[in-house]
CSV table of C-alpha atoms and ligand atoms in Angstrom, one decimal:
chain,number,residue,atom,x,y,z
A,1,UNK,CA,-47.9,23.4,-93.8
A,2,UNK,CA,-48.4,24.8,-97.4
A,3,UNK,CA,-45.8,26.9,-99.1
A,4,UNK,CA,-45.2,28.2,-102.6
A,5,UNK,CA,-42.0,26.6,-103.9
A,6,UNK,CA,-40.8,27.7,-107.4
A,7,UNK,CA,-44.3,29.0,-108.2
A,8,UNK,CA,-46.1,25.8,-107.1
A,9,UNK,CA,-48.2,25.5,-103.9
A,10,UNK,CA,-46.9,22.4,-102.1
A,11,UNK,CA,-47.7,20.6,-98.9
A,12,UNK,CA,-44.5,20.5,-97.0
A,13,UNK,CA,-43.8,17.3,-95.0
A,14,UNK,CA,-43.5,18.1,-91.3
A,15,UNK,CA,-40.9,15.4,-90.7
A,16,UNK,CA,-38.4,14.2,-93.3
A,17,UNK,CA,-36.1,11.2,-92.6
A,18,UNK,CA,-33.1,10.4,-94.7
A,19,UNK,CA,-30.9,7.4,-95.4
A,20,UNK,CA,-27.7,9.1,-96.7
A,21,UNK,CA,-26.3,6.4,-98.9
A,22,UNK,CA,-23.6,6.4,-101.6
A,23,UNK,CA,-20.7,8.2,-99.9
A,24,UNK,CA,-18.4,5.3,-100.6
A,25,UNK,CA,-19.3,5.1,-104.3
A,26,UNK,CA,-19.0,8.8,-104.6
A,27,UNK,CA,-15.4,8.7,-103.3
A,28,UNK,CA,-14.6,5.6,-105.4
A,29,UNK,CA,-15.6,7.5,-108.6
A,30,UNK,CA,-13.0,10.1,-107.6
A,31,UNK,CA,-10.4,7.4,-106.8
A,32,UNK,CA,-10.4,8.6,-103.2
A,33,UNK,CA,-10.7,6.7,-99.9
A,34,UNK,CA,-14.3,6.0,-98.6
A,35,UNK,CA,-13.8,8.5,-95.7
A,36,UNK,CA,-13.4,11.3,-98.3
A,37,UNK,CA,-17.0,10.5,-99.3
A,38,UNK,CA,-18.2,10.6,-95.6
A,39,UNK,CA,-16.5,14.0,-95.2
A,40,UNK,CA,-18.3,15.4,-98.2
A,41,UNK,CA,-21.5,13.7,-96.9
A,42,UNK,CA,-21.2,15.5,-93.6
A,43,UNK,CA,-21.0,18.9,-95.3
A,44,UNK,CA,-24.2,18.1,-97.2
A,45,UNK,CA,-25.9,17.3,-93.8
A,46,UNK,CA,-25.1,20.9,-92.6
A,47,UNK,CA,-26.5,22.4,-95.8
A,48,UNK,CA,-29.5,20.2,-95.7
A,49,UNK,CA,-30.4,21.4,-92.2
A,50,UNK,CA,-30.6,24.9,-93.5
A,51,UNK,CA,-32.4,24.1,-96.8
A,52,UNK,CA,-35.0,21.8,-95.2
A,53,UNK,CA,-35.8,24.4,-92.6
A,54,UNK,CA,-36.1,27.2,-95.1
A,55,UNK,CA,-38.5,25.0,-97.1
A,56,UNK,CA,-40.7,24.7,-94.0
A,57,UNK,CA,-39.6,21.2,-92.7
A,58,UNK,CA,-39.8,21.1,-88.9
A,59,UNK,CA,-38.1,17.7,-88.2
A,60,UNK,CA,-35.2,16.2,-90.0
A,61,UNK,CA,-33.8,12.8,-89.0
A,62,UNK,CA,-30.6,11.4,-90.6
A,63,UNK,CA,-29.0,7.9,-90.4
A,64,UNK,CA,-25.3,8.6,-89.6
A,65,UNK,CA,-24.2,5.2,-88.2
A,66,UNK,CA,-26.2,2.0,-87.8
A,67,UNK,CA,-25.7,-0.8,-85.3
A,68,UNK,CA,-24.5,-2.9,-88.3
A,69,UNK,CA,-21.9,-0.3,-89.5
A,70,UNK,CA,-19.3,-1.6,-86.9
A,71,UNK,CA,-18.7,-4.4,-89.4
A,72,UNK,CA,-16.8,-2.0,-91.6
A,73,UNK,CA,-13.0,-1.7,-91.5
A,74,UNK,CA,-11.5,-0.2,-88.4
A,75,UNK,CA,-10.1,2.7,-90.6
A,76,UNK,CA,-13.6,3.6,-91.9
A,77,UNK,CA,-15.3,3.3,-88.5
A,78,UNK,CA,-12.6,5.5,-86.9
A,79,UNK,CA,-12.9,8.0,-89.7
A,80,UNK,CA,-16.7,8.3,-89.3
A,81,UNK,CA,-16.4,8.5,-85.5
A,82,UNK,CA,-13.8,11.3,-85.9
A,83,UNK,CA,-16.0,13.1,-88.3
A,84,UNK,CA,-18.9,12.9,-85.9
A,85,UNK,CA,-16.7,14.1,-83.0
A,86,UNK,CA,-15.8,17.2,-85.0
A,87,UNK,CA,-19.3,17.6,-86.2
A,88,UNK,CA,-20.8,17.5,-82.7
A,89,UNK,CA,-18.3,20.2,-81.5
A,90,UNK,CA,-19.1,22.5,-84.4
A,91,UNK,CA,-22.7,21.8,-84.1
A,92,UNK,CA,-23.1,23.5,-80.7
A,93,UNK,CA,-22.2,26.9,-82.4
A,94,UNK,CA,-24.2,26.3,-85.6
A,95,UNK,CA,-27.3,25.2,-83.7
A,96,UNK,CA,-27.2,28.3,-81.5
A,97,UNK,CA,-26.9,30.4,-84.7
A,98,UNK,CA,-29.7,28.6,-86.5
A,99,UNK,CA,-31.9,28.1,-83.5
A,100,UNK,CA,-31.7,24.3,-84.1
A,101,UNK,CA,-32.6,21.7,-81.5
A,102,UNK,CA,-30.4,18.6,-81.8
A,103,UNK,CA,-31.2,15.1,-80.5
A,104,UNK,CA,-29.3,11.8,-80.9
A,105,UNK,CA,-31.1,8.5,-81.1
A,106,UNK,CA,-29.5,5.0,-80.8
A,107,UNK,CA,-27.6,3.0,-78.2
A,108,UNK,CA,-25.0,5.3,-76.6
A,109,UNK,CA,-23.4,2.6,-74.4
A,110,UNK,CA,-21.1,1.5,-77.2
A,111,UNK,CA,-19.9,5.0,-78.1
A,112,UNK,CA,-16.7,6.6,-76.9
A,113,UNK,CA,-17.2,8.5,-73.6
A,114,UNK,CA,-16.1,11.8,-75.1
A,115,UNK,CA,-18.7,11.5,-77.8
A,116,UNK,CA,-21.4,10.7,-75.3
A,117,UNK,CA,-20.4,13.8,-73.3
A,118,UNK,CA,-20.6,16.0,-76.4
A,119,UNK,CA,-24.0,14.5,-77.3
A,120,UNK,CA,-25.3,15.3,-73.8
A,121,UNK,CA,-23.9,18.8,-73.9
A,122,UNK,CA,-25.4,19.4,-77.4
A,123,UNK,CA,-28.8,18.1,-76.4
A,124,UNK,CA,-28.9,20.2,-73.2
A,125,UNK,CA,-27.7,23.4,-74.8
A,126,UNK,CA,-30.0,23.1,-77.8
A,127,UNK,CA,-33.1,21.9,-75.9
A,128,UNK,CA,-34.3,25.5,-75.6
A,129,UNK,CA,-34.3,26.2,-79.4
A,130,UNK,CA,-37.5,26.0,-81.4
A,131,UNK,CA,-36.2,26.1,-85.0
A,132,UNK,CA,-35.4,22.9,-86.9
A,133,UNK,CA,-35.6,19.7,-84.8
A,134,UNK,CA,-32.6,17.8,-86.1
A,135,UNK,CA,-32.1,14.2,-85.0
A,136,UNK,CA,-29.0,12.1,-85.7
A,137,UNK,CA,-29.3,8.3,-85.6
A,138,UNK,CA,-26.0,7.1,-84.2
A,139,UNK,CA,-25.3,3.5,-83.4
A,140,UNK,CA,-29.0,3.2,-84.2
A,141,UNK,CA,-30.9,0.1,-85.3
A,142,UNK,CA,-34.7,-0.1,-85.4
A,143,UNK,CA,-34.8,-3.6,-83.9
A,144,UNK,CA,-32.3,-2.7,-81.3
A,145,UNK,CA,-34.4,0.3,-80.3
A,146,UNK,CA,-37.5,-1.9,-80.0
A,147,UNK,CA,-35.4,-4.4,-77.9
A,148,UNK,CA,-34.4,-1.7,-75.5
A,149,UNK,CA,-37.9,-0.4,-75.3
A,150,UNK,CA,-39.4,-3.9,-74.6
A,151,UNK,CA,-36.7,-4.5,-71.9
A,152,UNK,CA,-37.5,-1.1,-70.3
A,153,UNK,CA,-41.3,-1.9,-70.3
A,154,UNK,CA,-40.7,-5.4,-68.9
A,155,UNK,CA,-38.6,-4.0,-66.1
A,156,UNK,CA,-41.4,-1.6,-65.2
A,157,UNK,CA,-44.0,-4.5,-65.2
A,158,UNK,CA,-41.6,-6.5,-63.0
A,159,UNK,CA,-41.3,-3.7,-60.6
A,160,UNK,CA,-45.0,-3.3,-60.4
A,161,UNK,CA,-45.0,0.2,-61.9
A,162,UNK,CA,-47.0,-0.9,-65.0
A,163,UNK,CA,-49.9,-3.3,-65.6
A,164,UNK,CA,-49.4,-5.4,-68.8
A,165,UNK,CA,-52.9,-4.5,-70.1
A,166,UNK,CA,-52.0,-0.8,-70.4
A,167,UNK,CA,-49.4,-1.6,-73.0
A,168,UNK,CA,-50.8,0.0,-76.1
A,169,UNK,CA,-49.1,1.6,-79.2
A,170,UNK,CA,-48.8,4.9,-77.5
A,171,UNK,CA,-47.0,3.5,-74.5
A,172,UNK,CA,-44.6,1.6,-76.8
A,173,UNK,CA,-43.9,4.8,-78.8
A,174,UNK,CA,-43.2,6.7,-75.6
A,175,UNK,CA,-40.4,4.2,-74.7
A,176,UNK,CA,-38.7,4.5,-78.1
A,177,UNK,CA,-35.7,6.8,-78.6
A,178,UNK,CA,-38.0,9.0,-80.7
A,179,UNK,CA,-40.5,9.7,-77.9
A,180,UNK,CA,-42.0,13.1,-78.4
A,181,UNK,CA,-41.0,13.3,-82.1
A,182,UNK,CA,-43.8,12.8,-84.7
A,183,UNK,CA,-43.5,9.9,-87.2
A,184,UNK,CA,-41.8,10.8,-90.5
A,185,UNK,CA,-44.1,11.9,-93.3
A,186,UNK,CA,-41.4,11.3,-96.0
A,187,UNK,CA,-38.4,9.0,-96.2
A,188,UNK,CA,-35.7,9.7,-98.7
A,189,UNK,CA,-33.0,7.1,-99.5
A,190,UNK,CA,-30.2,8.2,-101.9
A,191,UNK,CA,-28.0,6.2,-104.3
A,192,UNK,CA,-30.6,3.8,-105.8
A,193,UNK,CA,-30.9,1.2,-103.0
A,194,UNK,CA,-34.4,0.2,-102.2
A,195,UNK,CA,-34.0,-1.0,-98.6
A,196,UNK,CA,-34.9,0.2,-95.1
A,197,UNK,CA,-31.7,-1.1,-93.5
A,198,UNK,CA,-33.2,-1.3,-90.0
A,199,UNK,CA,-34.0,2.4,-90.0
A,200,UNK,CA,-37.0,3.7,-87.9
A,201,UNK,CA,-38.9,0.5,-88.5
A,202,UNK,CA,-41.7,1.3,-86.1
A,203,UNK,CA,-42.0,5.0,-87.0
A,204,UNK,CA,-42.1,4.5,-90.8
A,205,UNK,CA,-45.3,2.5,-90.8
A,206,UNK,CA,-47.3,5.0,-92.8
A,207,UNK,CA,-44.5,7.1,-94.3
A,208,UNK,CA,-44.2,7.8,-98.0
A,209,UNK,CA,-40.9,6.5,-99.5
A,210,UNK,CA,-38.8,8.4,-102.1
A,211,UNK,CA,-35.8,6.8,-103.7
A,212,UNK,CA,-33.3,8.6,-105.9
A,213,UNK,CA,-30.2,7.5,-107.7
A,214,UNK,CA,-28.3,10.7,-106.6
A,215,UNK,CA,-25.4,9.8,-104.3
A,216,UNK,CA,-25.6,11.5,-100.9
A,217,UNK,CA,-22.6,13.9,-101.4
A,218,UNK,CA,-24.3,15.2,-104.6
A,219,UNK,CA,-27.7,15.7,-103.0
A,220,UNK,CA,-28.9,19.4,-103.2
A,221,UNK,CA,-31.9,21.5,-102.3
A,222,UNK,CA,-33.2,20.8,-105.8
A,223,UNK,CA,-33.2,17.1,-105.0
A,224,UNK,CA,-35.1,17.8,-101.8
A,225,UNK,CA,-37.6,19.9,-103.6
A,226,UNK,CA,-38.1,17.0,-106.1
A,227,UNK,CA,-38.7,14.6,-103.2
A,228,UNK,CA,-41.3,17.1,-101.8
A,229,UNK,CA,-43.0,17.3,-105.2
A,230,UNK,CA,-43.2,13.5,-105.3
A,231,UNK,CA,-44.7,13.5,-101.8
A,232,UNK,CA,-47.4,15.9,-103.0
A,233,UNK,CA,-48.3,13.4,-105.7
A,234,UNK,CA,-49.1,10.7,-103.2
A,235,UNK,CA,-52.4,10.2,-101.5
A,236,UNK,CA,-52.0,9.2,-97.9
A,237,UNK,CA,-54.8,6.9,-96.7
A,238,UNK,CA,-53.4,5.5,-93.5
A,239,UNK,CA,-55.0,2.1,-94.3
A,240,UNK,CA,-58.5,3.6,-95.0
A,241,UNK,CA,-60.4,4.2,-98.3
A,242,UNK,CA,-60.9,7.5,-99.9
B,1,LIG,C1,-23.7,5.4,-96.4
B,1,LIG,O1,-22.8,5.5,-97.5
B,1,LIG,C2,-23.2,6.4,-95.4
B,1,LIG,C3,-22.8,6.1,-94.1
B,1,LIG,C4,-22.9,4.7,-93.5
B,1,LIG,C5,-22.3,7.1,-93.2
B,1,LIG,C6,-23.1,8.4,-93.2
B,1,LIG,C7,-22.3,9.4,-92.5
B,1,LIG,C8,-22.2,10.7,-92.9
B,1,LIG,C9,-22.8,11.3,-94.0
B,1,LIG,C10,-21.2,11.6,-92.1
B,1,LIG,C11,-21.5,11.9,-90.7
B,1,LIG,C12,-22.9,12.3,-90.4
B,1,LIG,C13,-23.2,13.5,-89.8
B,1,LIG,C14,-24.5,13.7,-89.1
B,1,LIG,C15,-22.3,14.6,-89.7
B,1,LIG,P1,-22.0,4.2,-97.8
B,1,LIG,O2,-20.7,4.3,-97.1
B,1,LIG,O3,-22.8,3.0,-97.5
B,1,LIG,O4,-21.8,4.3,-99.4
B,1,LIG,P2,-21.7,3.2,-100.4
B,1,LIG,O5,-23.0,2.5,-100.4
B,1,LIG,O6,-21.5,3.9,-101.7
B,1,LIG,O7,-20.6,2.3,-100.1
């Protein structure tokens, strides 16, 4: 989709994935606890859903909690989980207002039962909306997602439902948590780190990467536009030659 942004005709990425990094450093700079940064970060997520959609983005996927984040202090993990709990409750109303479809990817088996119930409710209620497709990666790890998909496929083979020779890329993709969601066109990571941190490792195979030093709680629509302008300067070849 093409759109004029600040007087410039830009190709808008259909799917933007974000690693929201730097909440802890943002809080530290203010001599506040890390969870203060996560709270500010959660507010930015809400704003970004509106801004991205207004710019013409159709899919937005954010990394809220990784399979590795359990290693953080109990205080921090509890803080993030409480933040997510409240976010999921508020989100039902906000999604209805904004016509937003919400999905959650990741392994739910380790999440608190009340959080799982809220996720199920939110996904069911918002499945009829056709505005922004917002996906939250929660207890998500790219390797773990592949492990679960492989195990699922292996069980189908064992049960005689699937022949091993029909396993192609499309079949694998359809067993991932992101089944039905197109691969991201643009990945944004904030706070100056140049790592993938186990995020969407299958889906990001041909994605353009944009890194910025801005800390996530400081990220604004202007930073998103900058990332989109960067995306427009890249030539996507998908392994071919132009
Ligand atoms: C990375 O910053 C951020 C996280 C691990 C948590 C992200 C969570 C949120 C923004 C809030 C909840 C999300 C939603 C969808 C409402 P960091 O803690 O690694 O920061 P640092 O690198 O500066 O320490």
